[in-house]
Amino acid sequence: MQKALDQGASYADARRVRRRTENIFVRDGKLEQVGLEETEGYNLRVLVDGSFGFAASYDFDKPEKVVSDAVGIARASANVNKKKIEWLHQPPVSGHYEGPMEIDPFTVPLDKKVSLLLEADKVMATKPQLKHREHFLQFWEEEKEFFSSEGSYVTQHYVESGGQIQCTAMEGTQMQVKSYPNSFGDFRKAGWEFIEEMDFVHHAEEVADLAVALLTAPNLPQGVANIIILGPQLSLQVHESVGHATELDRVLGYEASYAGTSFATLDNLGKLQYGSPAMNITSDPTLPYGLGSFGWDDEGTPAHQVYLIKEGLLVDYLSDRETSAQIGHSSSGASRGDGWWSLPIVRMTNVNLLPGDKTLEELMDMAGEGFVFDINKNWSIDDKRLNFHFGSEAAWEIKNGKKGRLYKNPSYWGITPEFWNSLVAVAGPQEWRVWGLPNCGKGEPGQVMRVAHGTAPALFKNIKVGGNE
């Protein structure tokens, strides 16, 4: 960093990242893949003449080249940028963050991990209608150091664990997929204890039975209905229609060429009734087990909770030190880079729909008649995060406040602010949990980030629904 300052940088920061991953994949009773990977490198970001430059390397013996590349890129950018970067200065920070973990998954024998998946698969294999079965475990360890020319130095270390079991039932032209605990799996900042908690073997028969039952279930009838969306499905709804829509770089147009902009523009801040008063959304990287949890983001901003939507009103954005300076706010602490090779950009942390005070049974009573949607199957959303369509793996009828018959191929659709303004109530803390999403894509070149969403079952009124073959 000192070399960069000597060459004209007004600010510099550096990150060293070591990442270790293990992936285990079982298909139809056979071990298909065991992948072990470890990578380590470092990067330097510099601010020169109001423009950023960034360079990275795995070669720790040649820092001079990284410095010269970063400074050179910044100078070249300064020659073409029409506007100098506004930069929010912050006090220096120091400390260490250690993620929660009871049992280090990297010390658990491989045969124990494989046996767990094979045992769950064996339970499913007793159903002749199940033509395909796929299951995985994934473990992730990351160690980070962050330095800045402002005097910051922080270290972070955490382990993340997750997995999934899934089966595909087929009969004639019918095909139905059922997953546990979610269609993306589920992940936490935790160790092997989380895998034991999910208890794949115990749930395998239930998942298999439901997949088979979906083959003969009717399609969800088309119409307008009250719906209860359970946590796994609702987590993706939050992700797509709130999380991405409130990323400030997207709002400012930085992401337009890849995945669109946002309808939640700056003129709507403090004015847009994004949802009903029951809608409270926070960015909170302080949650103990979330994939989006940390001690400091990749610019050294301490983790803290920020309301994005309060009682339905848009009040803030996910931001970093560059974008927040443009609107006169402090950074929300959402600057994150994928590995040592990536420039940090605005990313989701743990973006949560806060719980209300109802039980699921009370939501069913309030719905009267309608449908319960669970676990995402497919989705689409437009480039402004407005018009969306979500399909779920399964839905159930609500009749007289009780859960009834099963439906296949259910979907619902709407327009983001109309949908969230139809929110009637959210279940309470006893129903609320954080769902890990390990594959959020953004940026050019593309980056994959691990994020999370806290949700509880929620009741929405007068939503368009239907079922397709």
JSON list of C-alpha atoms in Angstrom, two decimals, residues 185-395:
[
{"chain": "A", "resi": 185, "resn": "GLY", "atom": "CA", "xyz": [-30.04, -26.73, -0.52]},
{"chain": "A", "resi": 186, "resn": "ASP", "atom": "CA", "xyz": [-29.47, -24.86, 2.71]},
{"chain": "A", "resi": 187, "resn": "PHE", "atom": "CA", "xyz": [-26.26, -23.42, 4.13]},
{"chain": "A", "resi": 188, "resn": "ARG", "atom": "CA", "xyz": [-25.06, -21.79, 7.33]},
{"chain": "A", "resi": 189, "resn": "LYS", "atom": "CA", "xyz": [-21.96, -20.40, 8.89]},
{"chain": "A", "resi": 190, "resn": "ALA", "atom": "CA", "xyz": [-21.57, -23.55, 10.92]},
{"chain": "A", "resi": 191, "resn": "GLY", "atom": "CA", "xyz": [-19.82, -26.90, 10.92]},
{"chain": "A", "resi": 192, "resn": "TRP", "atom": "CA", "xyz": [-20.82, -30.55, 10.60]},
{"chain": "A", "resi": 193, "resn": "GLU", "atom": "CA", "xyz": [-23.38, -30.03, 13.35]},
{"chain": "A", "resi": 194, "resn": "PHE", "atom": "CA", "xyz": [-25.64, -28.28, 10.82]},
{"chain": "A", "resi": 195, "resn": "ILE", "atom": "CA", "xyz": [-25.55, -31.31, 8.51]},
{"chain": "A", "resi": 196, "resn": "GLU", "atom": "CA", "xyz": [-26.58, -33.49, 11.44]},
{"chain": "A", "resi": 197, "resn": "GLU", "atom": "CA", "xyz": [-29.37, -31.04, 12.29]},
{"chain": "A", "resi": 198, "resn": "MET", "atom": "CA", "xyz": [-30.84, -31.26, 8.76]},
{"chain": "A", "resi": 199, "resn": "ASP", "atom": "CA", "xyz": [-31.06, -35.07, 9.19]},
{"chain": "A", "resi": 200, "resn": "PHE", "atom": "CA", "xyz": [-31.28, -36.08, 5.51]},
{"chain": "A", "resi": 201, "resn": "VAL", "atom": "CA", "xyz": [-31.94, -39.75, 6.22]},
{"chain": "A", "resi": 202, "resn": "HIS", "atom": "CA", "xyz": [-34.93, -38.99, 8.42]},
{"chain": "A", "resi": 203, "resn": "HIS", "atom": "CA", "xyz": [-36.49, -36.69, 5.80]},
{"chain": "A", "resi": 204, "resn": "ALA", "atom": "CA", "xyz": [-35.71, -38.83, 2.73]},
{"chain": "A", "resi": 205, "resn": "GLU", "atom": "CA", "xyz": [-38.91, -40.90, 2.85]},
{"chain": "A", "resi": 206, "resn": "GLU", "atom": "CA", "xyz": [-41.13, -37.85, 3.31]},
{"chain": "A", "resi": 207, "resn": "VAL", "atom": "CA", "xyz": [-39.51, -36.11, 0.33]},
{"chain": "A", "resi": 208, "resn": "ALA", "atom": "CA", "xyz": [-39.83, -39.25, -1.82]},
{"chain": "A", "resi": 209, "resn": "ASP", "atom": "CA", "xyz": [-43.48, -39.76, -0.91]},
{"chain": "A", "resi": 210, "resn": "LEU", "atom": "CA", "xyz": [-44.32, -36.18, -1.78]},
{"chain": "A", "resi": 211, "resn": "ALA", "atom": "CA", "xyz": [-42.59, -36.42, -5.17]},
{"chain": "A", "resi": 212, "resn": "VAL", "atom": "CA", "xyz": [-44.65, -39.51, -5.99]},
{"chain": "A", "resi": 213, "resn": "ALA", "atom": "CA", "xyz": [-47.86, -37.88, -4.75]},
{"chain": "A", "resi": 214, "resn": "LEU", "atom": "CA", "xyz": [-47.27, -34.89, -7.02]},
{"chain": "A", "resi": 215, "resn": "LEU", "atom": "CA", "xyz": [-47.51, -37.16, -10.08]},
{"chain": "A", "resi": 216, "resn": "THR", "atom": "CA", "xyz": [-51.24, -37.65, -9.55]},
{"chain": "A", "resi": 217, "resn": "ALA", "atom": "CA", "xyz": [-52.04, -34.31, -7.93]},
{"chain": "A", "resi": 218, "resn": "PRO", "atom": "CA", "xyz": [-54.15, -31.85, -9.93]},
{"chain": "A", "resi": 219, "resn": "ASN", "atom": "CA", "xyz": [-52.75, -28.63, -11.35]},
{"chain": "A", "resi": 220, "resn": "LEU", "atom": "CA", "xyz": [-53.37, -25.56, -9.27]},
{"chain": "A", "resi": 221, "resn": "PRO", "atom": "CA", "xyz": [-56.50, -23.83, -10.61]},
{"chain": "A", "resi": 222, "resn": "GLN", "atom": "CA", "xyz": [-55.98, -20.42, -12.18]},
{"chain": "A", "resi": 223, "resn": "GLY", "atom": "CA", "xyz": [-57.48, -17.39, -10.48]},
{"chain": "A", "resi": 224, "resn": "VAL", "atom": "CA", "xyz": [-56.95, -14.85, -7.73]},
{"chain": "A", "resi": 225, "resn": "ALA", "atom": "CA", "xyz": [-56.41, -16.17, -4.22]},
{"chain": "A", "resi": 226, "resn": "ASN", "atom": "CA", "xyz": [-55.06, -15.53, -0.76]},
{"chain": "A", "resi": 227, "resn": "ILE", "atom": "CA", "xyz": [-51.73, -17.32, -0.44]},
{"chain": "A", "resi": 228, "resn": "ILE", "atom": "CA", "xyz": [-49.33, -18.21, 2.34]},
{"chain": "A", "resi": 229, "resn": "ILE", "atom": "CA", "xyz": [-45.72, -18.41, 1.19]},
{"chain": "A", "resi": 230, "resn": "LEU", "atom": "CA", "xyz": [-43.49, -20.56, 3.38]},
{"chain": "A", "resi": 231, "resn": "GLY", "atom": "CA", "xyz": [-39.92, -19.64, 4.29]},
{"chain": "A", "resi": 232, "resn": "PRO", "atom": "CA", "xyz": [-37.93, -21.37, 1.52]},
{"chain": "A", "resi": 233, "resn": "GLN", "atom": "CA", "xyz": [-40.02, -19.88, -1.30]},
{"chain": "A", "resi": 234, "resn": "LEU", "atom": "CA", "xyz": [-40.32, -16.51, 0.41]},
{"chain": "A", "resi": 235, "resn": "SER", "atom": "CA", "xyz": [-36.54, -16.26, 0.78]},
{"chain": "A", "resi": 236, "resn": "LEU", "atom": "CA", "xyz": [-36.13, -16.19, -3.00]},
{"chain": "A", "resi": 237, "resn": "GLN", "atom": "CA", "xyz": [-39.01, -13.72, -3.33]},
{"chain": "A", "resi": 238, "resn": "VAL", "atom": "CA", "xyz": [-37.13, -11.40, -0.96]},
{"chain": "A", "resi": 239, "resn": "HIS", "atom": "CA", "xyz": [-33.88, -12.01, -2.84]},
{"chain": "A", "resi": 240, "resn": "GLU", "atom": "CA", "xyz": [-35.19, -11.18, -6.30]},
{"chain": "A", "resi": 241, "resn": "SER", "atom": "CA", "xyz": [-37.79, -8.48, -5.68]},
{"chain": "A", "resi": 242, "resn": "VAL", "atom": "CA", "xyz": [-36.21, -6.67, -2.72]},
{"chain": "A", "resi": 243, "resn": "GLY", "atom": "CA", "xyz": [-32.54, -7.59, -2.32]},
{"chain": "A", "resi": 244, "resn": "HIS", "atom": "CA", "xyz": [-31.43, -6.94, -5.89]},
{"chain": "A", "resi": 245, "resn": "ALA", "atom": "CA", "xyz": [-33.83, -4.01, -6.28]},
{"chain": "A", "resi": 246, "resn": "THR", "atom": "CA", "xyz": [-32.27, -2.15, -3.33]},
{"chain": "A", "resi": 247, "resn": "GLU", "atom": "CA", "xyz": [-28.63, -2.51, -4.39]},
{"chain": "A", "resi": 248, "resn": "LEU", "atom": "CA", "xyz": [-27.53, 1.11, -4.76]},
{"chain": "A", "resi": 249, "resn": "ASP", "atom": "CA", "xyz": [-25.10, 0.47, -7.61]},
{"chain": "A", "resi": 250, "resn": "ARG", "atom": "CA", "xyz": [-27.98, -1.11, -9.55]},
{"chain": "A", "resi": 251, "resn": "VAL", "atom": "CA", "xyz": [-30.21, 1.86, -8.70]},
{"chain": "A", "resi": 252, "resn": "LEU", "atom": "CA", "xyz": [-27.49, 4.18, -10.04]},
{"chain": "A", "resi": 253, "resn": "GLY", "atom": "CA", "xyz": [-27.30, 2.19, -13.30]},
{"chain": "A", "resi": 254, "resn": "TYR", "atom": "CA", "xyz": [-23.98, 0.36, -12.82]},
{"chain": "A", "resi": 255, "resn": "GLU", "atom": "CA", "xyz": [-25.50, -3.09, -13.42]},
{"chain": "A", "resi": 256, "resn": "ALA", "atom": "CA", "xyz": [-27.76, -2.22, -16.36]},
{"chain": "A", "resi": 257, "resn": "SER", "atom": "CA", "xyz": [-25.98, -4.21, -19.06]},
{"chain": "A", "resi": 258, "resn": "TYR", "atom": "CA", "xyz": [-25.95, -7.49, -17.11]},
{"chain": "A", "resi": 259, "resn": "ALA", "atom": "CA", "xyz": [-29.05, -7.89, -14.97]},
{"chain": "A", "resi": 260, "resn": "GLY", "atom": "CA", "xyz": [-30.90, -4.63, -15.25]},
{"chain": "A", "resi": 261, "resn": "THR", "atom": "CA", "xyz": [-31.49, -1.61, -13.06]},
{"chain": "A", "resi": 262, "resn": "SER", "atom": "CA", "xyz": [-34.19, -1.02, -10.43]},
{"chain": "A", "resi": 263, "resn": "PHE", "atom": "CA", "xyz": [-37.59, 0.58, -10.16]},
{"chain": "A", "resi": 264, "resn": "ALA", "atom": "CA", "xyz": [-36.63, 1.75, -6.62]},
{"chain": "A", "resi": 265, "resn": "THR", "atom": "CA", "xyz": [-34.92, 4.89, -7.92]},
{"chain": "A", "resi": 266, "resn": "LEU", "atom": "CA", "xyz": [-33.45, 7.70, -5.80]},
{"chain": "A", "resi": 267, "resn": "ASP", "atom": "CA", "xyz": [-36.54, 9.90, -6.19]},
{"chain": "A", "resi": 268, "resn": "ASN", "atom": "CA", "xyz": [-38.47, 7.13, -4.41]},
{"chain": "A", "resi": 269, "resn": "LEU", "atom": "CA", "xyz": [-36.26, 7.11, -1.31]},
{"chain": "A", "resi": 270, "resn": "GLY", "atom": "CA", "xyz": [-38.35, 7.99, 1.72]},
{"chain": "A", "resi": 271, "resn": "LYS", "atom": "CA", "xyz": [-41.48, 8.18, -0.45]},
{"chain": "A", "resi": 272, "resn": "LEU", "atom": "CA", "xyz": [-42.17, 4.81, -2.07]},
{"chain": "A", "resi": 273, "resn": "GLN", "atom": "CA", "xyz": [-44.67, 2.63, -0.22]},
{"chain": "A", "resi": 274, "resn": "TYR", "atom": "CA", "xyz": [-42.85, -0.54, -1.26]},
{"chain": "A", "resi": 275, "resn": "GLY", "atom": "CA", "xyz": [-45.17, -2.74, 0.78]},
{"chain": "A", "resi": 276, "resn": "SER", "atom": "CA", "xyz": [-47.76, -2.82, 3.52]},
{"chain": "A", "resi": 277, "resn": "PRO", "atom": "CA", "xyz": [-46.98, -1.75, 7.12]},
{"chain": "A", "resi": 278, "resn": "ALA", "atom": "CA", "xyz": [-46.32, -5.44, 7.88]},
{"chain": "A", "resi": 279, "resn": "MET", "atom": "CA", "xyz": [-43.23, -5.31, 5.63]},
{"chain": "A", "resi": 280, "resn": "ASN", "atom": "CA", "xyz": [-39.95, -4.63, 7.45]},
{"chain": "A", "resi": 281, "resn": "ILE", "atom": "CA", "xyz": [-36.73, -5.50, 5.61]},
{"chain": "A", "resi": 282, "resn": "THR", "atom": "CA", "xyz": [-33.22, -5.24, 7.04]},
{"chain": "A", "resi": 283, "resn": "SER", "atom": "CA", "xyz": [-29.70, -5.88, 5.89]},
{"chain": "A", "resi": 284, "resn": "ASP", "atom": "CA", "xyz": [-28.06, -7.52, 8.89]},
{"chain": "A", "resi": 285, "resn": "PRO", "atom": "CA", "xyz": [-24.61, -9.15, 8.63]},
{"chain": "A", "resi": 286, "resn": "THR", "atom": "CA", "xyz": [-24.49, -9.46, 12.43]},
{"chain": "A", "resi": 287, "resn": "LEU", "atom": "CA", "xyz": [-26.74, -12.56, 12.51]},
{"chain": "A", "resi": 288, "resn": "PRO", "atom": "CA", "xyz": [-24.66, -15.42, 13.93]},
{"chain": "A", "resi": 289, "resn": "TYR", "atom": "CA", "xyz": [-25.24, -18.13, 11.31]},
{"chain": "A", "resi": 290, "resn": "GLY", "atom": "CA", "xyz": [-26.07, -16.33, 8.05]},
{"chain": "A", "resi": 291, "resn": "LEU", "atom": "CA", "xyz": [-24.03, -16.79, 4.87]},
{"chain": "A", "resi": 292, "resn": "GLY", "atom": "CA", "xyz": [-24.07, -13.00, 4.62]},
{"chain": "A", "resi": 293, "resn": "SER", "atom": "CA", "xyz": [-22.58, -12.53, 8.09]},
{"chain": "A", "resi": 294, "resn": "PHE", "atom": "CA", "xyz": [-19.15, -11.08, 8.79]},
{"chain": "A", "resi": 295, "resn": "GLY", "atom": "CA", "xyz": [-17.29, -8.74, 11.12]},
{"chain": "A", "resi": 296, "resn": "TRP", "atom": "CA", "xyz": [-16.39, -6.18, 8.45]},
{"chain": "A", "resi": 297, "resn": "ASP", "atom": "CA", "xyz": [-17.18, -5.92, 4.76]},
{"chain": "A", "resi": 298, "resn": "ASP", "atom": "CA", "xyz": [-14.40, -5.84, 2.16]},
{"chain": "A", "resi": 299, "resn": "GLU", "atom": "CA", "xyz": [-13.93, -2.09, 2.61]},
{"chain": "A", "resi": 300, "resn": "GLY", "atom": "CA", "xyz": [-13.52, -2.31, 6.38]},
{"chain": "A", "resi": 301, "resn": "THR", "atom": "CA", "xyz": [-17.03, -1.12, 7.26]},
{"chain": "A", "resi": 302, "resn": "PRO", "atom": "CA", "xyz": [-18.15, -2.81, 10.50]},
{"chain": "A", "resi": 303, "resn": "ALA", "atom": "CA", "xyz": [-21.14, -5.15, 10.25]},
{"chain": "A", "resi": 304, "resn": "HIS", "atom": "CA", "xyz": [-24.34, -3.47, 11.39]},
{"chain": "A", "resi": 305, "resn": "GLN", "atom": "CA", "xyz": [-28.07, -3.70, 10.84]},
{"chain": "A", "resi": 306, "resn": "VAL", "atom": "CA", "xyz": [-29.68, -1.28, 8.38]},
{"chain": "A", "resi": 307, "resn": "TYR", "atom": "CA", "xyz": [-33.39, -0.95, 7.64]},
{"chain": "A", "resi": 308, "resn": "LEU", "atom": "CA", "xyz": [-34.01, -0.96, 3.90]},
{"chain": "A", "resi": 309, "resn": "ILE", "atom": "CA", "xyz": [-37.80, -0.92, 4.20]},
{"chain": "A", "resi": 310, "resn": "LYS", "atom": "CA", "xyz": [-39.56, 0.14, 7.40]},
{"chain": "A", "resi": 311, "resn": "GLU", "atom": "CA", "xyz": [-43.30, -0.41, 7.80]},
{"chain": "A", "resi": 312, "resn": "GLY", "atom": "CA", "xyz": [-43.49, -0.69, 4.02]},
{"chain": "A", "resi": 313, "resn": "LEU", "atom": "CA", "xyz": [-41.57, 2.53, 3.24]},
{"chain": "A", "resi": 314, "resn": "LEU", "atom": "CA", "xyz": [-38.29, 2.49, 1.27]},
{"chain": "A", "resi": 315, "resn": "VAL", "atom": "CA", "xyz": [-35.77, 4.13, 3.64]},
{"chain": "A", "resi": 316, "resn": "ASP", "atom": "CA", "xyz": [-32.29, 3.03, 2.50]},
{"chain": "A", "resi": 317, "resn": "TYR", "atom": "CA", "xyz": [-30.23, 0.92, 0.11]},
{"chain": "A", "resi": 318, "resn": "LEU", "atom": "CA", "xyz": [-27.54, -1.73, 0.18]},
{"chain": "A", "resi": 319, "resn": "SER", "atom": "CA", "xyz": [-24.41, 0.34, -0.38]},
{"chain": "A", "resi": 320, "resn": "ASP", "atom": "CA", "xyz": [-20.65, 0.65, -0.18]},
{"chain": "A", "resi": 321, "resn": "ARG", "atom": "CA", "xyz": [-18.40, 3.63, 0.55]},
{"chain": "A", "resi": 322, "resn": "GLU", "atom": "CA", "xyz": [-18.51, 4.88, -3.04]},
{"chain": "A", "resi": 323, "resn": "THR", "atom": "CA", "xyz": [-22.24, 4.66, -3.74]},
{"chain": "A", "resi": 324, "resn": "SER", "atom": "CA", "xyz": [-23.36, 5.82, -0.28]},
{"chain": "A", "resi": 325, "resn": "ALA", "atom": "CA", "xyz": [-21.28, 8.99, -0.65]},
{"chain": "A", "resi": 326, "resn": "GLN", "atom": "CA", "xyz": [-23.33, 9.89, -3.72]},
{"chain": "A", "resi": 327, "resn": "ILE", "atom": "CA", "xyz": [-26.56, 10.07, -1.72]},
{"chain": "A", "resi": 328, "resn": "GLY", "atom": "CA", "xyz": [-25.16, 11.46, 1.53]},
{"chain": "A", "resi": 329, "resn": "HIS", "atom": "CA", "xyz": [-25.64, 8.26, 3.54]},
{"chain": "A", "resi": 330, "resn": "SER", "atom": "CA", "xyz": [-23.15, 6.17, 5.47]},
{"chain": "A", "resi": 331, "resn": "SER", "atom": "CA", "xyz": [-22.21, 2.82, 3.95]},
{"chain": "A", "resi": 332, "resn": "SER", "atom": "CA", "xyz": [-24.57, -0.04, 4.78]},
{"chain": "A", "resi": 333, "resn": "GLY", "atom": "CA", "xyz": [-21.53, -2.34, 4.88]},
{"chain": "A", "resi": 334, "resn": "ALA", "atom": "CA", "xyz": [-22.44, -4.32, 1.76]},
{"chain": "A", "resi": 335, "resn": "SER", "atom": "CA", "xyz": [-19.14, -4.23, -0.18]},
{"chain": "A", "resi": 336, "resn": "ARG", "atom": "CA", "xyz": [-18.06, -7.81, -0.92]},
{"chain": "A", "resi": 337, "resn": "GLY", "atom": "CA", "xyz": [-15.72, -9.41, -3.43]},
{"chain": "A", "resi": 338, "resn": "ASP", "atom": "CA", "xyz": [-15.76, -13.04, -4.61]},
{"chain": "A", "resi": 339, "resn": "GLY", "atom": "CA", "xyz": [-12.34, -14.38, -3.64]},
{"chain": "A", "resi": 340, "resn": "TRP", "atom": "CA", "xyz": [-8.96, -12.71, -3.93]},
{"chain": "A", "resi": 341, "resn": "TRP", "atom": "CA", "xyz": [-9.35, -12.11, -7.68]},
{"chain": "A", "resi": 342, "resn": "SER", "atom": "CA", "xyz": [-12.45, -9.91, -7.56]},
{"chain": "A", "resi": 343, "resn": "LEU", "atom": "CA", "xyz": [-13.07, -6.23, -6.99]},
{"chain": "A", "resi": 344, "resn": "PRO", "atom": "CA", "xyz": [-15.57, -5.67, -4.16]},
{"chain": "A", "resi": 345, "resn": "ILE", "atom": "CA", "xyz": [-18.99, -4.48, -5.32]},
{"chain": "A", "resi": 346, "resn": "VAL", "atom": "CA", "xyz": [-22.35, -3.91, -3.63]},
{"chain": "A", "resi": 347, "resn": "ARG", "atom": "CA", "xyz": [-23.77, -7.29, -2.62]},
{"chain": "A", "resi": 348, "resn": "MET", "atom": "CA", "xyz": [-26.51, -8.58, -0.39]},
{"chain": "A", "resi": 349, "resn": "THR", "atom": "CA", "xyz": [-25.61, -9.63, 3.15]},
{"chain": "A", "resi": 350, "resn": "ASN", "atom": "CA", "xyz": [-28.42, -11.23, 5.16]},
{"chain": "A", "resi": 351, "resn": "VAL", "atom": "CA", "xyz": [-31.48, -9.43, 3.76]},
{"chain": "A", "resi": 352, "resn": "ASN", "atom": "CA", "xyz": [-34.40, -10.30, 6.00]},
{"chain": "A", "resi": 353, "resn": "LEU", "atom": "CA", "xyz": [-38.15, -9.95, 6.19]},
{"chain": "A", "resi": 354, "resn": "LEU", "atom": "CA", "xyz": [-38.58, -9.38, 9.92]},
{"chain": "A", "resi": 355, "resn": "PRO", "atom": "CA", "xyz": [-41.07, -11.59, 11.78]},
{"chain": "A", "resi": 356, "resn": "GLY", "atom": "CA", "xyz": [-44.51, -10.46, 12.85]},
{"chain": "A", "resi": 357, "resn": "ASP", "atom": "CA", "xyz": [-46.54, -11.86, 15.72]},
{"chain": "A", "resi": 358, "resn": "LYS", "atom": "CA", "xyz": [-48.75, -14.57, 14.20]},
{"chain": "A", "resi": 359, "resn": "THR", "atom": "CA", "xyz": [-48.51, -18.35, 14.23]},
{"chain": "A", "resi": 360, "resn": "LEU", "atom": "CA", "xyz": [-48.82, -20.32, 11.00]},
{"chain": "A", "resi": 361, "resn": "GLU", "atom": "CA", "xyz": [-52.18, -21.60, 12.23]},
{"chain": "A", "resi": 362, "resn": "GLU", "atom": "CA", "xyz": [-53.40, -18.03, 12.72]},
{"chain": "A", "resi": 363, "resn": "LEU", "atom": "CA", "xyz": [-52.29, -17.14, 9.19]},
{"chain": "A", "resi": 364, "resn": "MET", "atom": "CA", "xyz": [-54.30, -20.12, 7.90]},
{"chain": "A", "resi": 365, "resn": "ASP", "atom": "CA", "xyz": [-57.37, -18.90, 9.78]},
{"chain": "A", "resi": 366, "resn": "MET", "atom": "CA", "xyz": [-56.88, -15.39, 8.41]},
{"chain": "A", "resi": 367, "resn": "ALA", "atom": "CA", "xyz": [-56.58, -16.73, 4.86]},
{"chain": "A", "resi": 368, "resn": "GLY", "atom": "CA", "xyz": [-59.82, -18.70, 5.14]},
{"chain": "A", "resi": 369, "resn": "GLU", "atom": "CA", "xyz": [-59.48, -20.17, 1.67]},
{"chain": "A", "resi": 370, "resn": "GLY", "atom": "CA", "xyz": [-56.44, -20.08, -0.59]},
{"chain": "A", "resi": 371, "resn": "PHE", "atom": "CA", "xyz": [-53.15, -21.90, -1.08]},
{"chain": "A", "resi": 372, "resn": "VAL", "atom": "CA", "xyz": [-49.83, -22.56, 0.65]},
{"chain": "A", "resi": 373, "resn": "PHE", "atom": "CA", "xyz": [-46.70, -22.35, -1.56]},
{"chain": "A", "resi": 374, "resn": "ASP", "atom": "CA", "xyz": [-43.42, -24.04, -0.63]},
{"chain": "A", "resi": 375, "resn": "ILE", "atom": "CA", "xyz": [-39.91, -24.37, -2.16]},
{"chain": "A", "resi": 376, "resn": "ASN", "atom": "CA", "xyz": [-39.00, -22.63, -5.40]},
{"chain": "A", "resi": 377, "resn": "LYS", "atom": "CA", "xyz": [-39.02, -24.52, -8.70]},
{"chain": "A", "resi": 378, "resn": "ASN", "atom": "CA", "xyz": [-38.50, -21.72, -11.24]},
{"chain": "A", "resi": 379, "resn": "TRP", "atom": "CA", "xyz": [-38.71, -17.96, -11.52]},
{"chain": "A", "resi": 380, "resn": "SER", "atom": "CA", "xyz": [-38.33, -14.95, -13.77]},
{"chain": "A", "resi": 381, "resn": "ILE", "atom": "CA", "xyz": [-38.22, -11.21, -13.13]},
{"chain": "A", "resi": 382, "resn": "ASP", "atom": "CA", "xyz": [-37.79, -8.25, -15.45]},
{"chain": "A", "resi": 383, "resn": "ASP", "atom": "CA", "xyz": [-34.80, -5.92, -15.70]},
{"chain": "A", "resi": 384, "resn": "LYS", "atom": "CA", "xyz": [-36.30, -3.36, -13.31]},
{"chain": "A", "resi": 385, "resn": "ARG", "atom": "CA", "xyz": [-37.29, -5.94, -10.66]},
{"chain": "A", "resi": 386, "resn": "LEU", "atom": "CA", "xyz": [-40.97, -5.18, -11.21]},
{"chain": "A", "resi": 387, "resn": "ASN", "atom": "CA", "xyz": [-42.83, -7.94, -13.07]},
{"chain": "A", "resi": 388, "resn": "PHE", "atom": "CA", "xyz": [-42.17, -11.42, -11.72]},
{"chain": "A", "resi": 389, "resn": "HIS", "atom": "CA", "xyz": [-43.35, -15.02, -11.94]},
{"chain": "A", "resi": 390, "resn": "PHE", "atom": "CA", "xyz": [-42.49, -17.73, -9.39]},
{"chain": "A", "resi": 391, "resn": "GLY", "atom": "CA", "xyz": [-43.19, -21.45, -9.61]},
{"chain": "A", "resi": 392, "resn": "SER", "atom": "CA", "xyz": [-43.03, -23.73, -6.57]},
{"chain": "A", "resi": 393, "resn": "GLU", "atom": "CA", "xyz": [-42.45, -27.46, -6.19]},
{"chain": "A", "resi": 394, "resn": "ALA", "atom": "CA", "xyz": [-45.77, -27.93, -4.40]},
{"chain": "A", "resi": 395, "resn": "ALA", "atom": "CA", "xyz": [-48.81, -26.13, -3.04]}
]
